[in-house]
């Protein structure tokens, strides 16, 4: 399967392309996914798709609901839900109690099998247990240690810089989080233990349209691997004659504007006083992101012009992967709901999907005739060209053959070519 960061997020796959052709990509021993949501865009749709795909791969999932109701997430075989969204510290809720519940579910579902643990909100966990950032940091480290190899932990958090877990999330992105962590259930031998941190931010299409209309910056087009992943995600064969645009270096202006504009909190934090963020800038045209949206997208490739006209069922994933080797991978990907209400990876093109009509010929817009008749062509061929030799003799046209050149040498000129040193005074 073609590698891309969006596929690694949705399918719990490898976090980097293979270094050799045909080599099997092995996922990291442990993944930590930091899933950001905001008042303008919820991450429930993406989280639901991650759970559904994990169950399809026979991977058990433990969902810890602290902020949202369990009905928002898929249920059934392979999904164990722990409901804390109505409880608080006054009801005896603590980090120790949550940790024991997760550990009991892990021992029950999959002690030696890869699994996924989803915690819907770090902010709600900190507020409900009234714990410190240091205690929550230690809780995440213990959670990463007692999961089996090749598992993943998904932690949702609020993108508001003033949220309860803002400083905690910054600490979780640092590589020091993984120092000294070794899975308790790691009974597999073979490749060394590795890790990766995936920071995923979900952007609505209205936000990207705001960036384009305000700053004149369009999102980057999908690279070759992302286009192949879009076809594979749609269960289609990648065409050999795909009009794939060449891979270009990313525009750092777009990434910088996205970073600063998205960090504005729900009440205009980091913005001018009285502002309500980018979504308060008129006109903001909102689109439906529900699974039953009126518009669905079955084609694997979408154009930016089509998204500008109708953004229903579309969202963008901003993914940053921090590997154990120190390498960082950044990607901007488009996702949309298909006819089966499943979130799929889409390839983004900057040109329109409809064929562009060729421009009219220019000679139809001039007031004179540019065509040539046979008689005009014959007369044109009979006109002698300037400086051309006549066929009768070798005398150039326009010459009388009686020209004479007069040369008066000066004292510095050397008349004898056979003795170039005769003018030297030795």
mmCIF file of C-alpha atoms in Angstrom:
data_model
loop_
_atom_site.group_PDB
_atom_site.id
_atom_site.type_symbol
_atom_site.label_atom_id
_atom_site.label_comp_id
_atom_site.label_asym_id
_atom_site.label_seq_id
_atom_site.Cartn_x
_atom_site.Cartn_y
_atom_site.Cartn_z
ATOM 1 C CA UNK A 1 0.000 0.000 0.000
ATOM 2 C CA UNK A 2 1.227 3.495 -0.809
ATOM 3 C CA UNK A 3 2.450 5.381 2.214
ATOM 4 C CA UNK A 4 1.205 8.752 3.375
ATOM 5 C CA UNK A 5 0.698 10.358 6.763
ATOM 6 C CA UNK A 6 -3.096 10.347 6.418
ATOM 7 C CA UNK A 7 -3.033 6.599 5.818
ATOM 8 C CA UNK A 8 -0.838 6.135 8.887
ATOM 9 C CA UNK A 9 -3.410 8.022 10.967
ATOM 10 C CA UNK A 10 -6.498 6.248 9.658
ATOM 11 C CA UNK A 11 -5.100 2.742 9.225
ATOM 12 C CA UNK A 12 -2.560 2.613 12.070
ATOM 13 C CA UNK A 13 0.157 1.880 9.555
ATOM 14 C CA UNK A 14 3.817 2.679 9.177
ATOM 15 C CA UNK A 15 4.866 6.240 9.935
ATOM 16 C CA UNK A 16 7.525 6.402 7.202
ATOM 17 C CA UNK A 17 7.977 4.959 3.709
ATOM 18 C CA UNK A 18 10.207 1.943 3.319
ATOM 19 C CA UNK A 19 13.813 2.577 2.384
ATOM 20 C CA UNK A 20 13.950 -0.357 -0.038
ATOM 21 C CA UNK A 21 11.683 -1.234 -2.911
ATOM 22 C CA UNK A 22 9.345 -4.057 -2.045
ATOM 23 C CA UNK A 23 10.273 -4.073 1.626
ATOM 24 C CA UNK A 24 7.403 -4.663 4.032
ATOM 25 C CA UNK A 25 6.580 -1.603 6.083
ATOM 26 C CA UNK A 26 6.387 -2.459 9.762
ATOM 27 C CA UNK A 27 4.504 -0.060 12.045
ATOM 28 C CA UNK A 28 6.265 1.365 15.043
ATOM 29 C CA UNK A 29 6.138 -0.490 18.340
ATOM 30 C CA UNK A 30 4.007 2.260 19.881
ATOM 31 C CA UNK A 31 2.144 5.260 18.493
ATOM 32 C CA UNK A 32 0.869 8.274 20.376
ATOM 33 C CA UNK A 33 -1.729 10.222 18.402
ATOM 34 C CA UNK A 34 -2.581 13.724 19.632
ATOM 35 C CA UNK A 35 -5.916 14.592 18.038
ATOM 36 C CA UNK A 36 -6.836 18.267 18.204
ATOM 37 C CA UNK A 37 -10.348 19.655 17.978
ATOM 38 C CA UNK A 38 -11.727 23.158 18.317
ATOM 39 C CA UNK A 39 -14.993 25.008 18.577
ATOM 40 C CA UNK A 40 -15.042 25.284 14.785
ATOM 41 C CA UNK A 41 -14.273 21.638 14.007
ATOM 42 C CA UNK A 42 -14.892 18.468 15.985
ATOM 43 C CA UNK A 43 -12.642 15.434 15.699
ATOM 44 C CA UNK A 44 -15.439 12.913 16.353
ATOM 45 C CA UNK A 45 -15.793 11.995 12.670
ATOM 46 C CA UNK A 46 -12.100 11.219 12.318
ATOM 47 C CA UNK A 47 -12.052 9.314 15.599
ATOM 48 C CA UNK A 48 -15.046 7.233 14.524
ATOM 49 C CA UNK A 49 -13.316 6.282 11.285
ATOM 50 C CA UNK A 50 -10.160 5.280 13.154
ATOM 51 C CA UNK A 51 -12.199 3.016 15.447
ATOM 52 C CA UNK A 52 -14.112 1.414 12.564
ATOM 53 C CA UNK A 53 -10.924 0.667 10.636
ATOM 54 C CA UNK A 54 -9.285 -0.789 13.725
ATOM 55 C CA UNK A 55 -12.224 -3.164 14.249
ATOM 56 C CA UNK A 56 -12.088 -4.181 10.573
ATOM 57 C CA UNK A 57 -8.474 -5.245 11.138
ATOM 58 C CA UNK A 58 -9.547 -7.312 14.190
ATOM 59 C CA UNK A 59 -7.791 -4.852 16.477
ATOM 60 C CA UNK A 60 -9.555 -4.363 19.851
ATOM 61 C CA UNK A 61 -10.410 -0.793 20.831
ATOM 62 C CA UNK A 62 -10.909 0.712 24.289
ATOM 63 C CA UNK A 63 -12.805 4.020 24.236
ATOM 64 C CA UNK A 64 -12.676 6.176 27.374
ATOM 65 C CA UNK A 65 -15.461 8.781 27.222
ATOM 66 C CA UNK A 66 -14.734 11.682 29.549
ATOM 67 C CA UNK A 67 -16.234 14.580 27.605
ATOM 68 C CA UNK A 68 -18.673 13.086 25.089
ATOM 69 C CA UNK A 69 -21.417 10.517 25.273
ATOM 70 C CA UNK A 70 -20.566 6.929 24.287
ATOM 71 C CA UNK A 71 -23.333 6.943 21.664
ATOM 72 C CA UNK A 72 -21.163 9.137 19.441
ATOM 73 C CA UNK A 73 -18.665 6.333 18.896
ATOM 74 C CA UNK A 74 -19.101 2.930 17.209
ATOM 75 C CA UNK A 75 -20.093 0.021 19.394
ATOM 76 C CA UNK A 76 -20.198 -3.715 18.993
ATOM 77 C CA UNK A 77 -17.739 -6.571 18.992
ATOM 78 C CA UNK A 78 -14.171 -5.486 19.553
ATOM 79 C CA UNK A 79 -15.067 -2.114 21.128
ATOM 80 C CA UNK A 80 -15.012 -1.678 24.904
ATOM 81 C CA UNK A 81 -16.445 1.627 26.151
ATOM 82 C CA UNK A 82 -15.597 3.113 29.558
ATOM 83 C CA UNK A 83 -18.043 5.894 30.401
ATOM 84 C CA UNK A 84 -16.834 8.738 32.639
ATOM 85 C CA UNK A 85 -18.480 11.710 30.974
ATOM 86 C CA UNK A 86 -20.942 12.277 33.864
ATOM 87 C CA UNK A 87 -18.476 11.688 36.675
ATOM 88 C CA UNK A 88 -16.114 14.049 38.453
ATOM 89 C CA UNK A 89 -13.789 14.125 41.417
ATOM 90 C CA UNK A 90 -16.797 14.445 43.713
ATOM 91 C CA UNK A 91 -17.979 11.027 42.498
ATOM 92 C CA UNK A 92 -14.668 9.402 43.352
ATOM 93 C CA UNK A 93 -13.118 9.767 39.895
ATOM 94 C CA UNK A 94 -9.323 9.833 39.840
ATOM 95 C CA UNK A 95 -6.462 9.033 37.512
ATOM 96 C CA UNK A 96 -5.819 5.832 39.421
ATOM 97 C CA UNK A 97 -9.400 4.696 38.904
ATOM 98 C CA UNK A 98 -9.263 5.463 35.181
ATOM 99 C CA UNK A 99 -5.927 3.699 34.843
ATOM 100 C CA UNK A 100 -7.213 0.566 36.556
ATOM 101 C CA UNK A 101 -10.276 0.480 34.304
ATOM 102 C CA UNK A 102 -8.136 0.718 31.177
ATOM 103 C CA UNK A 103 -5.707 -1.915 32.440
ATOM 104 C CA UNK A 104 -8.573 -4.302 33.203
ATOM 105 C CA UNK A 105 -9.959 -3.808 29.683
ATOM 106 C CA UNK A 106 -6.525 -4.421 28.155
ATOM 107 C CA UNK A 107 -6.076 -7.660 30.095
ATOM 108 C CA UNK A 108 -9.547 -8.771 29.060
ATOM 109 C CA UNK A 109 -9.416 -7.914 25.362
ATOM 110 C CA UNK A 110 -5.873 -8.311 24.148
ATOM 111 C CA UNK A 111 -2.953 -8.962 26.420
ATOM 112 C CA UNK A 112 -0.512 -9.835 23.640
ATOM 113 C CA UNK A 113 -2.298 -8.351 20.604
ATOM 114 C CA UNK A 114 -2.020 -4.883 19.182
ATOM 115 C CA UNK A 115 -4.869 -2.636 20.239
ATOM 116 C CA UNK A 116 -6.038 0.973 20.313
ATOM 117 C CA UNK A 117 -6.906 3.060 23.366
ATOM 118 C CA UNK A 118 -8.894 6.251 22.734
ATOM 119 C CA UNK A 119 -9.281 8.989 25.346
ATOM 120 C CA UNK A 120 -11.665 11.566 23.930
ATOM 121 C CA UNK A 121 -10.449 14.614 25.892
ATOM 122 C CA UNK A 122 -7.364 15.308 27.975
ATOM 123 C CA UNK A 123 -8.856 18.629 29.070
ATOM 124 C CA UNK A 124 -11.964 16.959 30.470
ATOM 125 C CA UNK A 125 -9.795 14.360 32.223
ATOM 126 C CA UNK A 126 -7.681 17.030 33.910
ATOM 127 C CA UNK A 127 -10.735 19.032 34.942
ATOM 128 C CA UNK A 128 -12.719 16.012 36.187
ATOM 129 C CA UNK A 129 -9.896 14.570 38.278
ATOM 130 C CA UNK A 130 -8.405 17.969 39.213
ATOM 131 C CA UNK A 131 -4.946 16.529 38.725
ATOM 132 C CA UNK A 132 -1.779 18.406 37.901
ATOM 133 C CA UNK A 133 -0.015 18.350 34.557
ATOM 134 C CA UNK A 134 2.770 16.308 36.111
ATOM 135 C CA UNK A 135 0.344 13.628 37.284
ATOM 136 C CA UNK A 136 -1.382 13.515 33.889
ATOM 137 C CA UNK A 137 2.016 13.272 32.181
ATOM 138 C CA UNK A 138 2.949 10.287 34.342
ATOM 139 C CA UNK A 139 -0.468 8.731 33.607
ATOM 140 C CA UNK A 140 0.190 8.867 29.853
ATOM 141 C CA UNK A 141 3.641 7.307 30.307
ATOM 142 C CA UNK A 142 2.184 4.419 32.310
ATOM 143 C CA UNK A 143 -0.535 3.989 29.699
ATOM 144 C CA UNK A 144 2.090 3.645 26.976
ATOM 145 C CA UNK A 145 4.071 1.140 29.007
ATOM 146 C CA UNK A 146 1.425 -1.496 29.736
ATOM 147 C CA UNK A 147 0.049 -1.767 26.193
ATOM 148 C CA UNK A 148 1.226 -4.563 23.864
ATOM 149 C CA UNK A 149 3.672 -3.956 21.055
ATOM 150 C CA UNK A 150 2.361 -2.265 17.876
ATOM 151 C CA UNK A 151 -0.473 -0.579 19.809
ATOM 152 C CA UNK A 152 -1.532 3.039 19.710
ATOM 153 C CA UNK A 153 -2.923 5.607 22.128
ATOM 154 C CA UNK A 154 -5.210 8.343 20.796
ATOM 155 C CA UNK A 155 -5.600 11.409 23.012
ATOM 156 C CA UNK A 156 -8.035 14.153 22.098
ATOM 157 C CA UNK A 157 -7.499 17.699 23.301
ATOM 158 C CA UNK A 158 -8.824 21.199 22.796
ATOM 159 C CA UNK A 159 -6.908 23.434 20.413
ATOM 160 C CA UNK A 160 -7.560 26.527 22.530
ATOM 161 C CA UNK A 161 -4.183 27.788 23.868
ATOM 162 C CA UNK A 162 -5.879 28.601 27.192
ATOM 163 C CA UNK A 163 -7.358 25.109 27.653
ATOM 164 C CA UNK A 164 -6.605 22.986 30.702
ATOM 165 C CA UNK A 165 -4.267 20.578 28.906
ATOM 166 C CA UNK A 166 -2.467 23.078 26.653
ATOM 167 C CA UNK A 167 0.852 22.847 28.499
ATOM 168 C CA UNK A 168 0.445 19.088 28.930
ATOM 169 C CA UNK A 169 0.109 18.557 25.181
ATOM 170 C CA UNK A 170 3.280 20.558 24.584
ATOM 171 C CA UNK A 171 5.120 18.222 26.954
ATOM 172 C CA UNK A 172 3.706 15.127 25.263
ATOM 173 C CA UNK A 173 5.153 16.227 21.920
ATOM 174 C CA UNK A 174 8.696 16.224 23.305
ATOM 175 C CA UNK A 175 10.837 13.116 22.674
ATOM 176 C CA UNK A 176 11.658 12.909 26.398
ATOM 177 C CA UNK A 177 8.237 11.311 26.858
ATOM 178 C CA UNK A 178 9.568 8.001 25.518
ATOM 179 C CA UNK A 179 12.722 7.842 27.621
ATOM 180 C CA UNK A 180 12.740 4.661 29.701
ATOM 181 C CA UNK A 181 9.407 3.312 28.402
ATOM 182 C CA UNK A 182 9.350 -0.427 27.683
ATOM 183 C CA UNK A 183 6.066 -2.301 27.087
ATOM 184 C CA UNK A 184 5.188 -4.715 29.887
ATOM 185 C CA UNK A 185 3.539 -7.149 27.460
ATOM 186 C CA UNK A 186 6.361 -6.988 24.910
ATOM 187 C CA UNK A 187 6.995 -10.700 24.396
ATOM 188 C CA UNK A 188 7.907 -10.422 20.717
ATOM 189 C CA UNK A 189 11.463 -10.722 19.526
ATOM 190 C CA UNK A 190 12.842 -9.216 16.386
ATOM 191 C CA UNK A 191 12.980 -5.528 15.507
ATOM 192 C CA UNK A 192 13.980 -3.100 18.257
ATOM 193 C CA UNK A 193 11.344 -1.161 20.119
ATOM 194 C CA UNK A 194 10.488 2.084 18.327
ATOM 195 C CA UNK A 195 7.976 4.861 18.832
ATOM 196 C CA UNK A 196 6.354 7.793 17.054
ATOM 197 C CA UNK A 197 4.205 10.765 17.998
ATOM 198 C CA UNK A 198 1.545 11.883 15.529
ATOM 199 C CA UNK A 199 0.059 15.341 15.976
ATOM 200 C CA UNK A 200 -3.165 15.623 13.968
ATOM 201 C CA UNK A 201 -5.193 18.789 13.590
ATOM 202 C CA UNK A 202 -8.578 18.680 11.866
ATOM 203 C CA UNK A 203 -9.437 21.765 9.800
ATOM 204 C CA UNK A 204 -12.829 22.500 8.266
ATOM 205 C CA UNK A 205 -12.933 23.349 4.595
ATOM 206 C CA UNK A 206 -14.313 26.785 5.512
ATOM 207 C CA UNK A 207 -11.042 27.577 7.293
ATOM 208 C CA UNK A 208 -8.944 26.698 4.236
ATOM 209 C CA UNK A 209 -11.274 28.754 2.061
ATOM 210 C CA UNK A 210 -10.817 31.669 4.463
ATOM 211 C CA UNK A 211 -7.023 31.370 4.088
ATOM 212 C CA UNK A 212 -7.386 31.377 0.308
ATOM 213 C CA UNK A 213 -9.735 34.360 0.178
ATOM 214 C CA UNK A 214 -7.906 36.437 2.794
ATOM 215 C CA UNK A 215 -4.244 35.709 2.073
ATOM 216 C CA UNK A 216 -4.400 34.366 -1.482
ATOM 217 C CA UNK A 217 -2.760 31.059 -0.482
ATOM 218 C CA UNK A 218 -4.183 27.792 -1.778
ATOM 219 C CA UNK A 219 -3.520 24.460 -0.036
ATOM 220 C CA UNK A 220 -0.681 22.380 -1.485
ATOM 221 C CA UNK A 221 -1.555 19.827 -4.131
ATOM 222 C CA UNK A 222 -1.354 16.152 -3.219
ATOM 223 C CA UNK A 223 1.967 14.455 -3.850
ATOM 224 C CA UNK A 224 2.382 11.173 -5.721
ATOM 225 C CA UNK A 225 2.128 8.879 -2.682
ATOM 226 C CA UNK A 226 -1.000 10.627 -1.455
ATOM 227 C CA UNK A 227 -2.655 10.273 -4.863
ATOM 228 C CA UNK A 228 -1.926 6.553 -4.911
ATOM 229 C CA UNK A 229 -3.246 6.199 -1.369
ATOM 230 C CA UNK A 230 -6.468 7.959 -2.412
ATOM 231 C CA UNK A 231 -7.072 5.409 -5.167
ATOM 232 C CA UNK A 232 -6.264 2.507 -2.857
ATOM 233 C CA UNK A 233 -8.538 3.904 -0.149
ATOM 234 C CA UNK A 234 -11.365 4.036 -2.702
ATOM 235 C CA UNK A 235 -10.618 0.401 -3.699
ATOM 236 C CA UNK A 236 -9.679 1.503 -7.210
ATOM 237 C CA UNK A 237 -6.701 0.680 -9.383
ATOM 238 C CA UNK A 238 -4.307 3.530 -9.849
ATOM 239 C CA UNK A 239 -4.320 4.514 -13.552
ATOM 240 C CA UNK A 240 -1.038 4.518 -15.402
ATOM 241 C CA UNK A 241 -2.030 7.620 -17.373
ATOM 242 C CA UNK A 242 -2.873 9.699 -14.317
ATOM 243 C CA UNK A 243 -2.171 13.385 -14.983
ATOM 244 C CA UNK A 244 -0.140 13.719 -11.827
ATOM 245 C CA UNK A 245 1.323 17.164 -11.130
ATOM 246 C CA UNK A 246 5.045 17.251 -10.325
ATOM 247 C CA UNK A 247 6.054 17.239 -6.673
ATOM 248 C CA UNK A 248 7.024 20.737 -5.607
ATOM 249 C CA UNK A 249 8.475 22.068 -2.399
ATOM 250 C CA UNK A 250 5.806 23.174 0.095
ATOM 251 C CA UNK A 251 4.977 26.841 0.391
ATOM 252 C CA UNK A 252 6.108 27.784 3.883
ATOM 253 C CA UNK A 253 3.887 30.853 3.810
ATOM 254 C CA UNK A 254 0.810 28.634 3.747
ATOM 255 C CA UNK A 255 1.995 26.580 6.724
ATOM 256 C CA UNK A 256 2.872 29.717 8.686
ATOM 257 C CA UNK A 257 -0.496 31.371 8.048
ATOM 258 C CA UNK A 258 -2.364 28.174 8.925
ATOM 259 C CA UNK A 259 -0.444 27.822 12.180
ATOM 260 C CA UNK A 260 -1.110 31.364 13.359
ATOM 261 C CA UNK A 261 -4.710 31.582 12.154
ATOM 262 C CA UNK A 262 -5.709 28.212 13.631
ATOM 263 C CA UNK A 263 -4.204 29.017 17.043
ATOM 264 C CA UNK A 264 -6.725 31.777 17.636
ATOM 265 C CA UNK A 265 -8.913 30.499 20.400
ATOM 266 C CA UNK A 266 -12.698 30.450 20.512
ATOM 267 C CA UNK A 267 -12.827 33.953 21.985
ATOM 268 C CA UNK A 268 -10.132 35.532 19.857
ATOM 269 C CA UNK A 269 -7.096 34.545 21.933
ATOM 270 C CA UNK A 270 -3.837 35.688 20.306
ATOM 271 C CA UNK A 271 -5.900 37.988 18.110
ATOM 272 C CA UNK A 272 -6.963 41.590 18.395
ATOM 273 C CA UNK A 273 -9.341 42.398 21.284
ATOM 274 C CA UNK A 274 -12.964 41.753 20.508
ATOM 275 C CA UNK A 275 -12.270 39.298 17.697
ATOM 276 C CA UNK A 276 -13.981 35.919 17.639
ATOM 277 C CA UNK A 277 -11.352 34.134 15.572
ATOM 278 C CA UNK A 278 -11.266 33.449 11.868
ATOM 279 C CA UNK A 279 -14.807 32.010 11.912
ATOM 280 C CA UNK A 280 -16.126 35.411 12.968
ATOM 281 C CA UNK A 281 -14.805 37.077 9.814
ATOM 282 C CA UNK A 282 -17.731 37.629 7.431
ATOM 283 C CA UNK A 283 -18.735 35.983 5.267
ATOM 284 C CA UNK A 284 -18.138 32.529 6.745
ATOM 285 C CA UNK A 285 -19.990 29.810 4.851
ATOM 286 C CA UNK A 286 -20.274 26.708 6.968
ATOM 287 C CA UNK A 287 -20.601 23.217 5.562
ATOM 288 C CA UNK A 288 -22.071 20.010 6.904
ATOM 289 C CA UNK A 289 -19.595 17.380 8.088
ATOM 290 C CA UNK A 290 -22.099 14.858 9.331
ATOM 291 C CA UNK A 291 -21.976 11.307 8.064
ATOM 292 C CA UNK A 292 -25.336 11.835 6.406
ATOM 293 C CA UNK A 293 -24.331 14.993 4.589
ATOM 294 C CA UNK A 294 -26.287 15.813 1.482
ATOM 295 C CA UNK A 295 -23.215 15.664 -0.721
ATOM 296 C CA UNK A 296 -20.892 12.673 -0.863
ATOM 297 C CA UNK A 297 -17.684 12.204 -2.794
ATOM 298 C CA UNK A 298 -16.898 8.927 -4.524
ATOM 299 C CA UNK A 299 -14.152 10.113 -6.863
ATOM 300 C CA UNK A 300 -10.596 9.745 -5.500
ATOM 301 C CA UNK A 301 -9.412 13.073 -6.955
ATOM 302 C CA UNK A 302 -11.032 16.426 -6.185
ATOM 303 C CA UNK A 303 -10.160 19.862 -7.483
ATOM 304 C CA UNK A 304 -9.742 22.951 -5.368
ATOM 305 C CA UNK A 305 -12.246 24.833 -7.535
ATOM 306 C CA UNK A 306 -14.952 22.274 -6.731
ATOM 307 C CA UNK A 307 -14.248 22.530 -3.000
ATOM 308 C CA UNK A 308 -14.521 26.318 -3.123
ATOM 309 C CA UNK A 309 -18.014 26.008 -4.569
ATOM 310 C CA UNK A 310 -19.280 23.361 -2.140
ATOM 311 C CA UNK A 311 -17.445 22.162 0.984
ATOM 312 C CA UNK A 312 -20.066 19.714 2.273
ATOM 313 C CA UNK A 313 -18.552 16.519 3.627
ATOM 314 C CA UNK A 314 -14.916 17.688 3.315
ATOM 315 C CA UNK A 315 -12.206 18.279 5.889
ATOM 316 C CA UNK A 316 -8.432 18.676 5.921
ATOM 317 C CA UNK A 317 -5.889 16.848 8.068
ATOM 318 C CA UNK A 318 -2.729 18.628 9.146
ATOM 319 C CA UNK A 319 -0.391 15.859 10.301
ATOM 320 C CA UNK A 320 3.039 16.147 11.901
ATOM 321 C CA UNK A 321 4.908 12.902 12.620
ATOM 322 C CA UNK A 322 7.802 12.893 15.087
ATOM 323 C CA UNK A 323 9.766 9.653 14.731
ATOM 324 C CA UNK A 324 12.131 8.036 17.200
ATOM 325 C CA UNK A 325 15.026 8.743 14.820
ATOM 326 C CA UNK A 326 14.414 12.486 15.137
ATOM 327 C CA UNK A 327 12.956 12.861 11.656
ATOM 328 C CA UNK A 328 9.785 14.917 11.231
ATOM 329 C CA UNK A 329 7.222 14.450 8.456
ATOM 330 C CA UNK A 330 4.599 17.108 7.677
ATOM 331 C CA UNK A 331 1.596 16.538 5.436
ATOM 332 C CA UNK A 332 -1.586 18.293 4.390
ATOM 333 C CA UNK A 333 -4.291 15.884 3.218
ATOM 334 C CA UNK A 334 -7.903 16.122 2.091
ATOM 335 C CA UNK A 335 -10.570 13.715 3.369
ATOM 336 C CA UNK A 336 -14.239 13.455 2.451
ATOM 337 C CA UNK A 337 -17.229 11.212 3.056
ATOM 338 C CA UNK A 338 -18.157 8.733 0.344
ATOM 339 C CA UNK A 339 -21.542 7.272 -0.551
ATOM 340 C CA UNK A 340 -21.255 4.738 2.297
ATOM 341 C CA UNK A 341 -20.699 7.539 4.843
ATOM 342 C CA UNK A 342 -17.077 6.525 5.352
ATOM 343 C CA UNK A 343 -14.252 9.022 5.613
ATOM 344 C CA UNK A 344 -11.844 8.488 2.721
ATOM 345 C CA UNK A 345 -8.532 9.977 1.657
ATOM 346 C CA UNK A 346 -8.806 12.233 -1.378
ATOM 347 C CA UNK A 347 -6.195 13.666 -3.713
ATOM 348 C CA UNK A 348 -6.306 17.427 -4.181
ATOM 349 C CA UNK A 349 -5.659 19.090 -7.528
ATOM 350 C CA UNK A 350 -5.431 22.788 -8.229
ATOM 351 C CA UNK A 351 -6.913 22.617 -11.718
ATOM 352 C CA UNK A 352 -10.571 22.098 -12.527
ATOM 353 C CA UNK A 353 -11.847 18.616 -13.249
ATOM 354 C CA UNK A 354 -13.999 19.822 -16.159
ATOM 355 C CA UNK A 355 -12.174 20.065 -19.504
ATOM 356 C CA UNK A 356 -11.140 23.583 -20.385
ATOM 357 C CA UNK A 357 -12.305 24.796 -23.800
ATOM 358 C CA UNK A 358 -9.410 25.797 -26.093
ATOM 359 C CA UNK A 359 -9.126 29.515 -26.873
ATOM 360 C CA UNK A 360 -10.433 30.641 -30.267
ATOM 361 C CA UNK A 361 -7.838 31.030 -33.052
ATOM 362 C CA UNK A 362 -6.277 34.449 -33.164
ATOM 363 C CA UNK A 363 -6.694 34.866 -36.932
ATOM 364 C CA UNK A 364 -10.469 34.988 -36.487
ATOM 365 C CA UNK A 365 -10.131 38.211 -34.521
ATOM 366 C CA UNK A 366 -8.091 40.273 -37.066
ATOM 367 C CA UNK A 367 -9.779 42.583 -39.636
ATOM 368 C CA UNK A 368 -7.785 41.280 -42.642
ATOM 369 C CA UNK A 369 -7.331 37.979 -44.458
ATOM 370 C CA UNK A 370 -4.265 35.886 -43.651
ATOM 371 C CA UNK A 371 -4.881 33.183 -46.256
ATOM 372 C CA UNK A 372 -2.773 32.999 -49.443
ATOM 373 C CA UNK A 373 -4.007 32.058 -52.913
ATOM 374 C CA UNK A 374 -1.943 29.857 -55.301
ATOM 375 C CA UNK A 375 -1.313 32.836 -57.595
ATOM 376 C CA UNK A 376 0.022 34.898 -54.703
ATOM 377 C CA UNK A 377 2.282 32.054 -53.615
ATOM 378 C CA UNK A 378 3.667 31.678 -57.184
ATOM 379 C CA UNK A 379 4.464 35.373 -57.495
ATOM 380 C CA UNK A 380 6.119 35.337 -54.081
ATOM 381 C CA UNK A 381 8.399 32.470 -55.123
ATOM 382 C CA UNK A 382 9.562 34.447 -58.188
ATOM 383 C CA UNK A 383 10.818 37.404 -56.176
ATOM 384 C CA UNK A 384 14.671 37.204 -55.936
ATOM 385 C CA UNK A 385 16.001 37.312 -52.448
ATOM 386 C CA UNK A 386 18.593 39.955 -51.544
ATOM 387 C CA UNK A 387 22.297 38.977 -51.690
ATOM 388 C CA UNK A 388 21.424 35.768 -53.569
ATOM 389 C CA UNK A 389 23.672 34.513 -56.418
ATOM 390 C CA UNK A 390 22.255 34.289 -59.909
ATOM 391 C CA UNK A 391 22.161 30.894 -61.578
ATOM 392 C CA UNK A 392 23.793 32.076 -64.838
ATOM 393 C CA UNK A 393 27.104 33.193 -63.325
ATOM 394 C CA UNK A 394 28.810 33.371 -59.986
ATOM 395 C CA UNK A 395 28.754 37.146 -59.875
ATOM 396 C CA UNK A 396 26.870 38.470 -56.883
ATOM 397 C CA UNK A 397 23.772 40.451 -57.684
ATOM 398 C CA UNK A 398 24.275 44.197 -57.495
ATOM 399 C CA UNK A 399 28.060 44.041 -58.259
ATOM 400 C CA UNK A 400 29.827 45.409 -61.390
ATOM 401 C CA UNK A 401 32.950 43.276 -60.928
ATOM 402 C CA UNK A 402 35.274 46.339 -61.296
ATOM 403 C CA UNK A 403 35.745 47.283 -57.654
ATOM 404 C CA UNK A 404 39.272 48.097 -56.401
ATOM 405 C CA UNK A 405 40.585 48.263 -52.856
ATOM 406 C CA UNK A 406 43.252 50.860 -52.090
ATOM 407 C CA UNK A 407 45.427 50.225 -49.024
ATOM 408 C CA UNK A 408 48.000 52.656 -47.662
ATOM 409 C CA UNK A 409 50.065 50.917 -44.974
ATOM 410 C CA UNK A 410 51.175 52.823 -41.945
ATOM 411 C CA UNK A 411 54.447 52.601 -40.077
ATOM 412 C CA UNK A 412 53.028 50.212 -37.480
ATOM 413 C CA UNK A 413 51.650 47.775 -40.086
ATOM 414 C CA UNK A 414 53.579 44.619 -40.965
ATOM 415 C CA UNK A 415 53.487 44.066 -44.736
ATOM 416 C CA UNK A 416 55.590 40.889 -44.741
ATOM 417 C CA UNK A 417 53.494 38.011 -43.409
ATOM 418 C CA UNK A 418 56.365 35.528 -43.836
ATOM 419 C CA UNK A 419 58.621 37.420 -41.417
ATOM 420 C CA UNK A 420 56.514 38.552 -38.482
ATOM 421 C CA UNK A 421 59.572 39.849 -36.573
ATOM 422 C CA UNK A 422 60.971 42.144 -39.254
ATOM 423 C CA UNK A 423 59.470 45.207 -37.637
ATOM 424 C CA UNK A 424 61.171 44.569 -34.295
ATOM 425 C CA UNK A 425 64.056 46.877 -33.434
ATOM 426 C CA UNK A 426 66.619 44.493 -31.934
#
